[in-house]
XYZ file of N, CA and C in Angstrom:
624
model
N 49.508 197.894 101.637
C 50.538 199.157 102.683
C 49.500 199.183 103.642
N 50.102 199.819 104.642
C 49.306 200.740 105.662
C 50.273 202.109 106.003
N 49.331 203.423 105.958
C 50.442 203.905 106.855
C 49.436 204.743 108.092
N 50.081 204.197 109.148
C 49.889 204.045 110.510
C 51.034 205.713 111.084
N 50.237 206.484 112.534
C 51.018 207.501 113.276
C 52.494 206.881 112.194
N 52.382 205.615 113.202
C 54.003 205.692 113.416
C 54.922 205.431 111.478
N 54.044 206.050 110.655
C 54.355 205.800 109.645
C 53.993 204.269 108.364
N 54.569 204.414 106.984
C 54.675 203.849 106.212
C 54.704 202.440 106.484
N 54.421 201.649 106.349
C 54.405 199.798 106.308
C 53.877 199.295 105.474
N 54.845 197.521 105.107
C 53.900 197.192 104.547
C 52.892 196.126 104.911
N 51.964 196.134 104.879
C 50.940 195.057 105.882
C 51.268 193.406 105.202
N 51.362 193.782 103.584
C 51.483 192.298 103.328
C 51.958 192.129 101.274
N 52.456 190.894 101.229
C 53.030 190.407 99.751
C 51.841 190.092 99.501
N 51.767 189.713 97.783
C 50.985 188.301 97.276
C 51.843 187.220 97.415
N 53.188 187.469 97.398
C 53.875 185.872 98.485
C 54.015 185.516 99.684
N 52.958 186.264 100.181
C 52.582 186.324 101.447
C 51.660 186.104 102.175
N 50.786 186.281 100.686
C 49.128 186.090 101.150
C 47.972 187.430 101.185
N 47.195 187.620 101.115
C 46.574 188.581 101.961
C 47.101 189.847 103.669
N 46.765 191.217 103.313
C 46.150 191.178 104.586
C 45.665 190.980 105.390
N 46.242 190.225 106.493
C 45.462 189.872 107.211
C 45.701 189.925 109.092
N 44.303 191.173 109.373
C 45.111 191.119 111.047
C 43.799 189.971 111.662
N 44.315 189.484 112.331
C 43.591 188.139 113.836
C 43.285 188.744 114.678
N 43.761 189.600 115.321
C 43.099 190.173 116.570
C 43.261 192.144 116.153
N 42.561 192.792 116.249
C 42.950 194.184 115.957
C 43.248 195.143 117.639
N 44.057 196.012 117.496
C 43.799 197.141 118.410
C 43.478 198.329 117.796
N 43.680 199.382 118.765
C 44.237 200.845 117.946
C 44.953 201.018 117.624
N 45.669 200.643 117.303
C 47.318 201.103 116.363
C 46.968 200.239 115.465
N 46.683 199.586 115.139
C 45.801 199.249 113.659
C 45.050 200.080 113.364
N 44.821 201.000 113.201
C 43.952 202.093 112.771
C 44.800 202.757 111.387
N 43.967 203.259 110.292
C 45.154 204.177 109.444
C 44.699 203.348 108.518
N 45.428 204.480 107.157
C 44.754 203.790 105.904
C 45.393 202.885 105.254
N 44.905 201.757 104.381
C 45.072 200.751 103.832
C 45.034 201.102 102.289
N 46.492 200.883 101.584
C 45.777 200.271 100.147
C 46.904 199.000 99.441
N 46.758 198.672 98.186
C 48.140 197.963 97.386
C 48.815 198.816 96.161
N 49.515 198.118 96.455
C 50.200 198.743 95.007
C 51.262 197.262 94.069
N 51.023 197.951 92.956
C 51.535 197.188 91.607
C 52.991 197.715 91.080
N 54.074 197.478 92.006
C 55.342 196.969 91.307
C 55.815 198.899 91.308
N 55.437 199.698 92.459
C 55.235 200.693 92.931
C 54.673 201.376 91.345
N 54.149 200.955 90.764
C 52.936 202.011 90.149
C 51.395 202.363 90.116
N 51.234 201.002 90.214
C 49.396 201.238 90.172
C 49.005 201.541 92.160
N 48.034 201.938 92.116
C 48.047 202.038 93.767
C 46.319 202.380 93.608
N 46.046 201.266 94.037
C 44.112 201.794 95.085
C 43.729 202.733 95.497
N 42.613 203.121 95.020
C 42.104 203.655 96.086
C 42.495 203.187 97.249
N 42.025 204.303 98.874
C 42.614 203.894 99.958
C 41.719 203.623 100.760
N 41.337 203.130 101.815
C 40.704 202.463 103.025
C 40.888 203.029 104.154
N 40.620 203.948 104.858
C 40.180 204.006 106.408
C 39.481 203.731 106.692
N 40.469 202.927 108.078
C 40.439 202.071 109.669
C 40.211 202.253 110.609
N 39.472 202.711 111.290
C 39.745 202.899 112.664
C 39.015 201.407 113.725
N 39.920 201.868 114.498
C 39.690 200.537 115.640
C 39.640 201.132 117.394
N 38.597 200.732 117.307
C 38.689 202.020 119.019
C 37.998 201.058 120.056
N 38.820 200.855 121.002
C 38.666 200.556 122.318
C 37.182 200.978 122.677
N 37.007 201.727 122.679
C 35.605 202.650 123.415
C 34.353 202.310 122.430
N 33.446 202.759 122.928
C 32.126 202.159 123.028
C 31.309 202.629 122.031
N 31.726 203.444 121.572
C 30.864 204.905 120.542
C 31.855 205.272 119.242
N 31.019 204.119 117.949
C 31.880 204.339 116.413
C 30.759 205.145 115.492
N 31.409 205.799 114.703
C 30.979 206.452 113.491
C 30.925 205.689 112.465
N 29.853 204.694 112.239
C 29.900 204.134 110.659
C 29.377 204.952 108.880
N 30.668 205.028 108.394
C 30.748 205.659 107.285
C 31.008 205.224 106.017
N 31.327 205.603 104.900
C 31.943 205.486 103.593
C 33.754 205.014 103.772
N 34.030 203.726 104.214
C 35.891 204.486 103.960
C 36.350 204.185 102.617
N 35.310 203.731 101.579
C 36.030 203.752 100.020
C 35.440 205.320 99.893
N 36.608 206.809 98.510
C 36.428 208.060 97.915
C 34.815 207.387 98.174
N 34.253 208.460 97.899
C 32.801 209.637 97.847
C 33.058 210.209 96.123
N 32.081 209.767 95.550
C 32.023 210.817 94.152
C 30.900 212.335 94.684
N 31.616 213.006 94.666
C 31.014 214.702 94.506
C 29.368 213.840 93.712
N 27.883 214.391 94.552
C 26.845 214.412 94.026
C 26.101 213.245 94.280
N 26.856 211.934 95.277
C 26.027 210.749 96.324
C 25.828 211.759 96.970
N 25.166 210.330 97.856
C 24.149 210.797 99.008
C 25.599 209.856 100.226
N 25.580 210.090 101.011
C 26.838 210.036 102.122
C 25.739 209.810 103.935
N 25.522 208.782 104.433
C 25.158 208.338 105.526
C 25.862 208.000 106.755
N 26.044 208.730 107.475
C 27.276 208.550 108.984
C 25.986 208.489 110.137
N 26.609 207.620 111.121
C 25.849 206.537 112.203
C 26.391 207.005 112.548
N 26.401 207.191 114.316
C 26.512 206.930 115.264
C 26.234 206.098 116.221
N 26.882 205.313 116.756
C 26.760 204.536 117.504
C 27.193 203.640 119.198
N 26.364 203.047 120.020
C 26.529 203.465 121.060
C 26.391 201.308 121.463
N 27.859 200.507 121.542
C 27.929 199.220 121.056
C 27.611 199.097 121.837
N 27.119 199.583 123.325
C 26.428 198.845 124.377
C 25.093 199.138 124.598
N 24.550 199.827 122.955
C 23.533 200.207 123.269
C 22.505 199.787 122.120
N 21.060 198.824 121.819
C 20.796 198.609 120.624
C 19.838 199.890 120.025
N 19.332 200.630 120.803
C 18.259 201.646 120.249
C 19.706 203.064 119.346
N 18.347 203.488 118.631
C 19.938 204.994 118.313
C 19.498 206.198 119.383
N 20.388 206.855 119.538
C 20.372 207.444 120.374
C 20.845 209.191 119.991
N 21.065 209.986 120.634
C 20.941 211.170 119.878
C 22.821 211.870 119.637
N 23.378 212.791 118.778
C 24.801 212.007 119.113
C 24.757 213.267 117.976
N 25.972 214.414 118.633
C 26.732 215.582 117.658
C 27.385 214.638 116.543
N 27.564 215.496 115.660
C 28.625 214.901 114.509
C 29.018 216.319 114.456
N 30.412 215.547 114.629
C 32.191 216.731 113.756
C 32.087 216.229 112.738
N 33.100 217.647 112.812
C 33.820 217.959 110.785
C 34.864 218.675 111.423
N 35.972 218.051 111.374
C 37.633 218.980 111.166
C 37.245 219.496 112.586
N 36.781 218.532 113.753
C 36.745 219.589 115.129
C 35.392 220.701 115.282
N 34.732 221.264 114.274
C 33.812 221.648 114.401
C 32.470 221.199 114.841
N 31.580 221.432 115.668
C 30.126 221.101 115.387
C 29.600 221.347 114.033
N 29.048 220.628 113.158
C 28.322 220.851 112.533
C 26.616 220.448 112.565
N 25.901 219.056 113.803
C 25.243 218.919 113.726
C 24.745 218.004 114.840
N 23.279 217.751 115.075
C 22.545 217.533 116.047
C 21.580 216.207 115.582
N 21.649 215.164 115.939
C 20.419 213.775 115.170
C 20.225 213.469 116.819
N 18.519 213.453 116.399
C 18.018 212.979 117.609
C 17.626 211.334 116.980
N 17.884 211.303 116.125
C 18.003 208.824 115.119
C 19.839 208.658 115.664
N 20.131 209.598 115.526
C 21.941 209.255 115.508
C 22.430 208.939 114.603
N 21.875 209.092 113.693
C 21.942 209.692 111.263
C 22.613 211.201 111.044
N 23.665 210.662 110.542
C 23.965 212.245 109.408
C 23.584 211.997 108.087
N 23.322 212.652 107.309
C 22.800 212.230 106.033
C 23.371 213.461 104.973
N 24.435 213.348 103.987
C 24.464 214.042 103.176
C 24.111 213.937 102.150
N 23.157 214.424 101.706
C 22.688 213.926 100.643
C 23.276 214.265 99.325
N 23.938 215.862 98.904
C 25.055 215.887 97.571
C 26.308 216.419 97.856
N 27.065 215.113 98.287
C 28.604 215.729 98.797
C 29.380 216.483 97.596
N 29.764 217.477 98.599
C 31.101 218.266 97.378
C 32.412 218.687 98.081
N 33.653 218.629 97.585
C 34.634 218.437 97.925
C 34.876 218.512 98.817
N 34.072 220.466 99.218
C 34.234 220.808 100.675
C 33.796 219.365 101.717
N 33.024 218.797 101.700
C 32.487 217.676 102.518
C 33.579 217.237 102.588
N 34.850 217.144 101.936
C 35.618 216.617 102.718
C 36.122 216.685 104.600
N 37.049 215.154 105.262
C 37.914 215.771 105.954
C 37.336 214.764 107.333
N 37.977 215.675 108.598
C 37.600 214.000 109.586
C 36.319 214.367 110.050
N 35.770 213.316 110.491
C 34.251 213.417 110.816
C 34.780 212.603 112.239
N 33.617 213.204 113.073
C 33.410 211.795 114.362
C 31.960 212.348 115.193
N 31.978 211.457 116.315
C 30.646 211.908 116.669
C 30.493 211.863 118.461
N 29.872 212.270 119.079
C 29.411 211.966 120.577
C 28.217 211.667 121.081
N 28.348 210.904 121.842
C 27.151 210.454 122.445
C 26.649 211.199 123.853
N 26.078 211.508 124.233
C 26.435 211.904 126.050
C 26.143 210.764 127.124
N 26.800 211.205 127.666
C 26.997 210.020 129.039
C 27.562 208.270 128.423
N 27.989 208.672 126.623
C 28.767 206.925 125.930
C 29.807 207.579 126.433
N 30.115 208.841 125.148
C 31.805 208.581 125.060
C 31.820 209.733 123.474
N 32.886 209.506 123.064
C 33.306 209.763 121.040
C 33.974 209.120 121.044
N 34.174 209.005 119.398
C 33.788 207.948 118.275
C 35.560 209.004 118.207
N 36.822 207.563 117.677
C 37.778 207.967 117.192
C 37.589 209.050 115.559
N 38.472 210.168 115.189
C 37.747 210.644 113.882
C 38.464 209.770 112.866
N 37.467 209.982 111.637
C 37.665 208.886 110.317
C 37.744 210.382 108.881
N 38.347 210.135 108.715
C 37.974 210.746 107.502
C 37.560 210.180 105.932
N 37.174 211.682 105.243
C 36.026 211.270 104.254
C 36.768 211.676 102.889
N 37.195 210.455 101.637
C 37.691 211.812 101.008
C 36.301 211.714 99.461
N 35.977 212.862 99.038
C 35.194 213.020 97.943
C 35.948 213.653 96.677
N 35.601 212.958 95.227
C 36.417 212.986 94.497
C 35.299 213.539 92.987
N 36.399 213.993 92.357
C 35.392 214.978 91.341
C 34.800 213.823 90.224
N 34.144 214.043 89.613
C 33.378 212.598 88.597
C 34.692 212.456 88.065
N 35.280 213.426 86.994
C 36.677 212.733 86.112
C 37.925 212.219 86.534
N 37.888 212.386 88.576
C 38.637 211.264 88.969
C 38.081 210.179 88.562
N 36.868 209.320 88.506
C 36.433 208.109 88.357
C 36.603 207.869 87.282
N 36.609 208.765 86.107
C 36.640 208.331 84.544
C 38.255 208.074 83.706
N 38.927 208.577 85.007
C 40.102 208.324 84.815
C 40.512 206.778 85.368
N 40.341 206.909 86.479
C 40.428 205.781 87.727
C 39.920 204.620 86.508
N 38.584 204.305 85.805
C 38.333 203.298 84.948
C 38.374 203.121 83.509
N 39.179 204.144 83.357
C 40.449 203.769 82.014
C 42.048 203.099 82.725
N 42.395 203.795 83.218
C 43.355 203.349 83.861
C 43.140 201.936 84.512
N 42.035 201.337 84.985
C 41.330 200.152 85.918
C 42.011 199.134 84.274
N 41.101 199.259 83.890
C 40.765 198.723 82.363
C 40.490 199.472 81.087
N 42.692 199.428 80.816
C 42.722 200.038 79.682
C 42.203 199.260 78.458
N 41.568 200.467 77.026
C 40.861 200.161 76.242
C 41.276 199.611 75.119
N 41.512 198.525 74.440
C 42.391 197.769 73.238
C 41.593 198.173 71.811
N 40.328 198.319 71.936
C 39.265 198.904 70.780
C 39.939 199.427 69.748
N 39.878 199.331 69.280
C 39.970 200.582 67.419
C 38.878 200.993 67.061
N 38.944 201.528 67.014
C 37.532 202.714 65.720
C 37.348 203.046 65.230
N 36.518 202.393 64.985
C 35.467 202.510 63.851
C 36.440 203.328 61.698
N 37.629 203.939 62.259
C 38.381 204.708 61.286
C 39.367 203.367 61.141
N 39.968 203.142 61.975
C 41.350 202.042 61.808
C 40.663 201.545 61.061
N 39.410 200.230 62.402
C 39.062 199.248 60.840
C 38.772 199.058 59.259
N 38.279 200.545 59.252
C 38.118 200.510 57.965
C 39.449 200.614 56.556
N 40.589 201.440 57.659
C 41.944 201.435 57.394
C 42.453 200.219 57.239
N 42.992 198.714 58.167
C 43.254 197.742 57.773
C 42.527 196.944 56.823
N 41.021 196.971 56.795
C 41.008 196.607 55.646
C 41.492 196.623 54.675
N 41.249 198.236 54.452
C 41.751 198.426 52.899
C 43.233 198.148 52.466
N 44.242 198.218 53.966
C 45.129 197.351 53.003
C 45.628 195.927 53.323
N 44.396 195.556 54.231
C 44.551 194.248 53.649
C 44.337 193.505 52.790
N 43.868 194.691 51.837
C 42.008 194.103 50.569
C 44.089 193.619 49.278
N 44.554 195.437 49.447
C 45.358 195.432 48.780
C 46.593 194.871 48.761
N 46.901 194.284 49.896
C 48.003 192.963 50.157
C 48.255 192.097 48.986
N 46.206 191.546 50.212
C 45.972 190.370 49.040
C 46.168 190.140 47.735
N 45.766 191.681 47.282
C 45.574 192.113 45.704
C 46.812 191.689 45.326
N 47.406 192.442 46.048
C 49.195 191.823 45.556
C 49.646 190.528 45.504
N 49.473 189.846 46.798
C 49.774 189.025 46.565
C 49.953 187.862 45.791
N 48.067 188.151 44.950
C 47.688 186.954 44.488
C 47.722 187.741 43.126
N 48.008 188.815 42.370
C 48.826 189.118 41.759
C 49.948 188.624 40.748
N 51.616 188.270 42.162
C 52.551 188.327 41.585
C 52.704 187.224 41.325
N 51.667 186.154 42.451
C 51.414 185.190 41.969
C 50.875 184.366 40.756
N 50.632 184.813 39.457
C 49.403 185.158 38.489
C 50.481 185.270 37.437
N 51.364 186.301 37.967
C 52.376 186.466 37.047
C 53.881 185.878 37.291
N 54.317 185.596 38.443
C 54.481 183.913 38.210
C 54.341 182.595 37.750
N 53.333 182.024 37.757
C 52.350 181.170 37.123
C 52.984 181.419 35.829
N 52.499 182.918 34.923
C 52.497 182.280 34.028
C 53.817 183.343 32.974
N 54.883 183.452 33.973
C 56.243 183.806 33.606
C 56.008 182.016 33.118
N 56.146 181.280 33.969
C 56.323 180.224 34.203
C 56.286 179.267 32.665
N 54.979 179.195 32.407
C 54.177 178.579 31.775
C 54.517 179.473 29.409
N 54.831 180.663 30.012
C 55.299 181.066 28.850
C 55.534 182.524 28.519
N 56.458 182.122 27.403
C 57.436 183.179 27.182
C 57.286 184.818 26.972
N 56.388 184.798 27.400
C 55.452 186.732 27.378
C 55.540 187.283 27.578
N 55.938 189.192 27.251
C 56.965 189.835 28.219
C 55.215 189.958 28.829
N 55.724 191.291 29.715
C 54.800 192.012 30.922
C 54.071 192.380 30.368
N 52.992 192.733 28.822
C 52.193 193.206 28.202
C 51.010 191.754 27.715
N 52.594 191.238 27.264
C 50.907 189.610 26.427
C 51.048 189.001 27.797
N 51.690 189.475 28.852
C 50.946 188.647 30.699
C 49.658 188.746 30.351
N 49.494 190.203 30.602
C 48.295 190.635 31.159
C 47.179 190.757 30.205
N 48.169 190.211 28.692
C 46.258 190.226 27.587
C 47.003 189.827 27.107
N 46.836 188.085 27.493
C 46.984 186.932 26.333
C 45.608 186.517 25.474
N 44.390 186.931 25.997
C 43.055 187.095 25.501
C 42.998 187.612 23.830
N 43.692 188.998 24.285
C 43.160 189.844 23.515
C 44.350 189.513 22.618
N 45.745 188.670 22.611
C 46.228 188.867 21.262
C 45.603 187.475 20.357
N 45.691 186.558 20.804
C 44.969 185.621 20.511
C 43.796 185.717 19.744
N 42.585 186.973 20.024
C 41.916 187.375 19.493
C 42.072 187.157 17.724
N 43.181 188.847 18.723
C 43.258 189.770 16.694
C 44.185 188.622 16.345
N 44.683 187.659 15.968
C 45.800 186.795 15.930
C 44.546 186.078 14.810
N 43.159 185.723 15.839
C 42.256 184.446 14.298
C 42.007 185.820 13.699
N 41.089 186.452 13.816
C 40.976 187.271 12.791
C 41.584 187.986 11.637
N 43.196 188.182 11.790
C 44.126 187.619 10.622
C 44.325 186.433 9.280
N 43.803 185.276 10.234
C 44.044 184.820 9.794
C 42.397 184.423 8.530
N 41.133 184.585 9.324
C 40.156 184.796 9.276
C 40.496 185.552 8.427
N 40.631 186.923 8.036
C 40.417 187.554 6.344
C 41.764 186.933 5.030
N 42.807 186.440 5.395
C 43.320 186.689 4.291
C 42.790 185.393 3.609
N 43.190 185.782 2.287
C 42.866 184.819 0.592
C 43.271 183.509 0.969
N 42.325 182.838 0.321
C 42.534 181.094 0.231
C 43.955 181.368 -0.575
């Protein structure tokens, strides 16, 4: 999927192959993402296509709070770094003599539209930077990799249940076998040896 100025359009599908744009134009600039059955959605990627010579290089994926972010203002017609002015949401925030802007620890307030300007060369298109909280990264990992591991407590319960089940099955088999071999009642089935021992003792004590 892609979101451009004209609205949301489908770029490609799994049956048609990946989203591949052979010859890009400025109209292809926008926000791109993929979806699975309209339920799961990937992180959005902002792609800017410009016909001018000045471009702003920065992260295309969302950045996490506390991370360092580097923005570079480049002139495609010049190899050396030039002095650049950086803007956020249309407001000038800094002038860099190296063409670099580093935000050492980004926060949610740093989220917005960025652009740069090189004197005599022109201005870059605006590029959106998304900043996420740490909790959002944790939730994303849990959604992408659901855990199927059982807790230690669950393993203990399963082992106890399995042991009891095996014991019950074994006991049932013994009882069925004894019922077939001997016509004892339930008490005799559990204590055949004890009954035999008592009978022998009584026989030994009887006078000849």
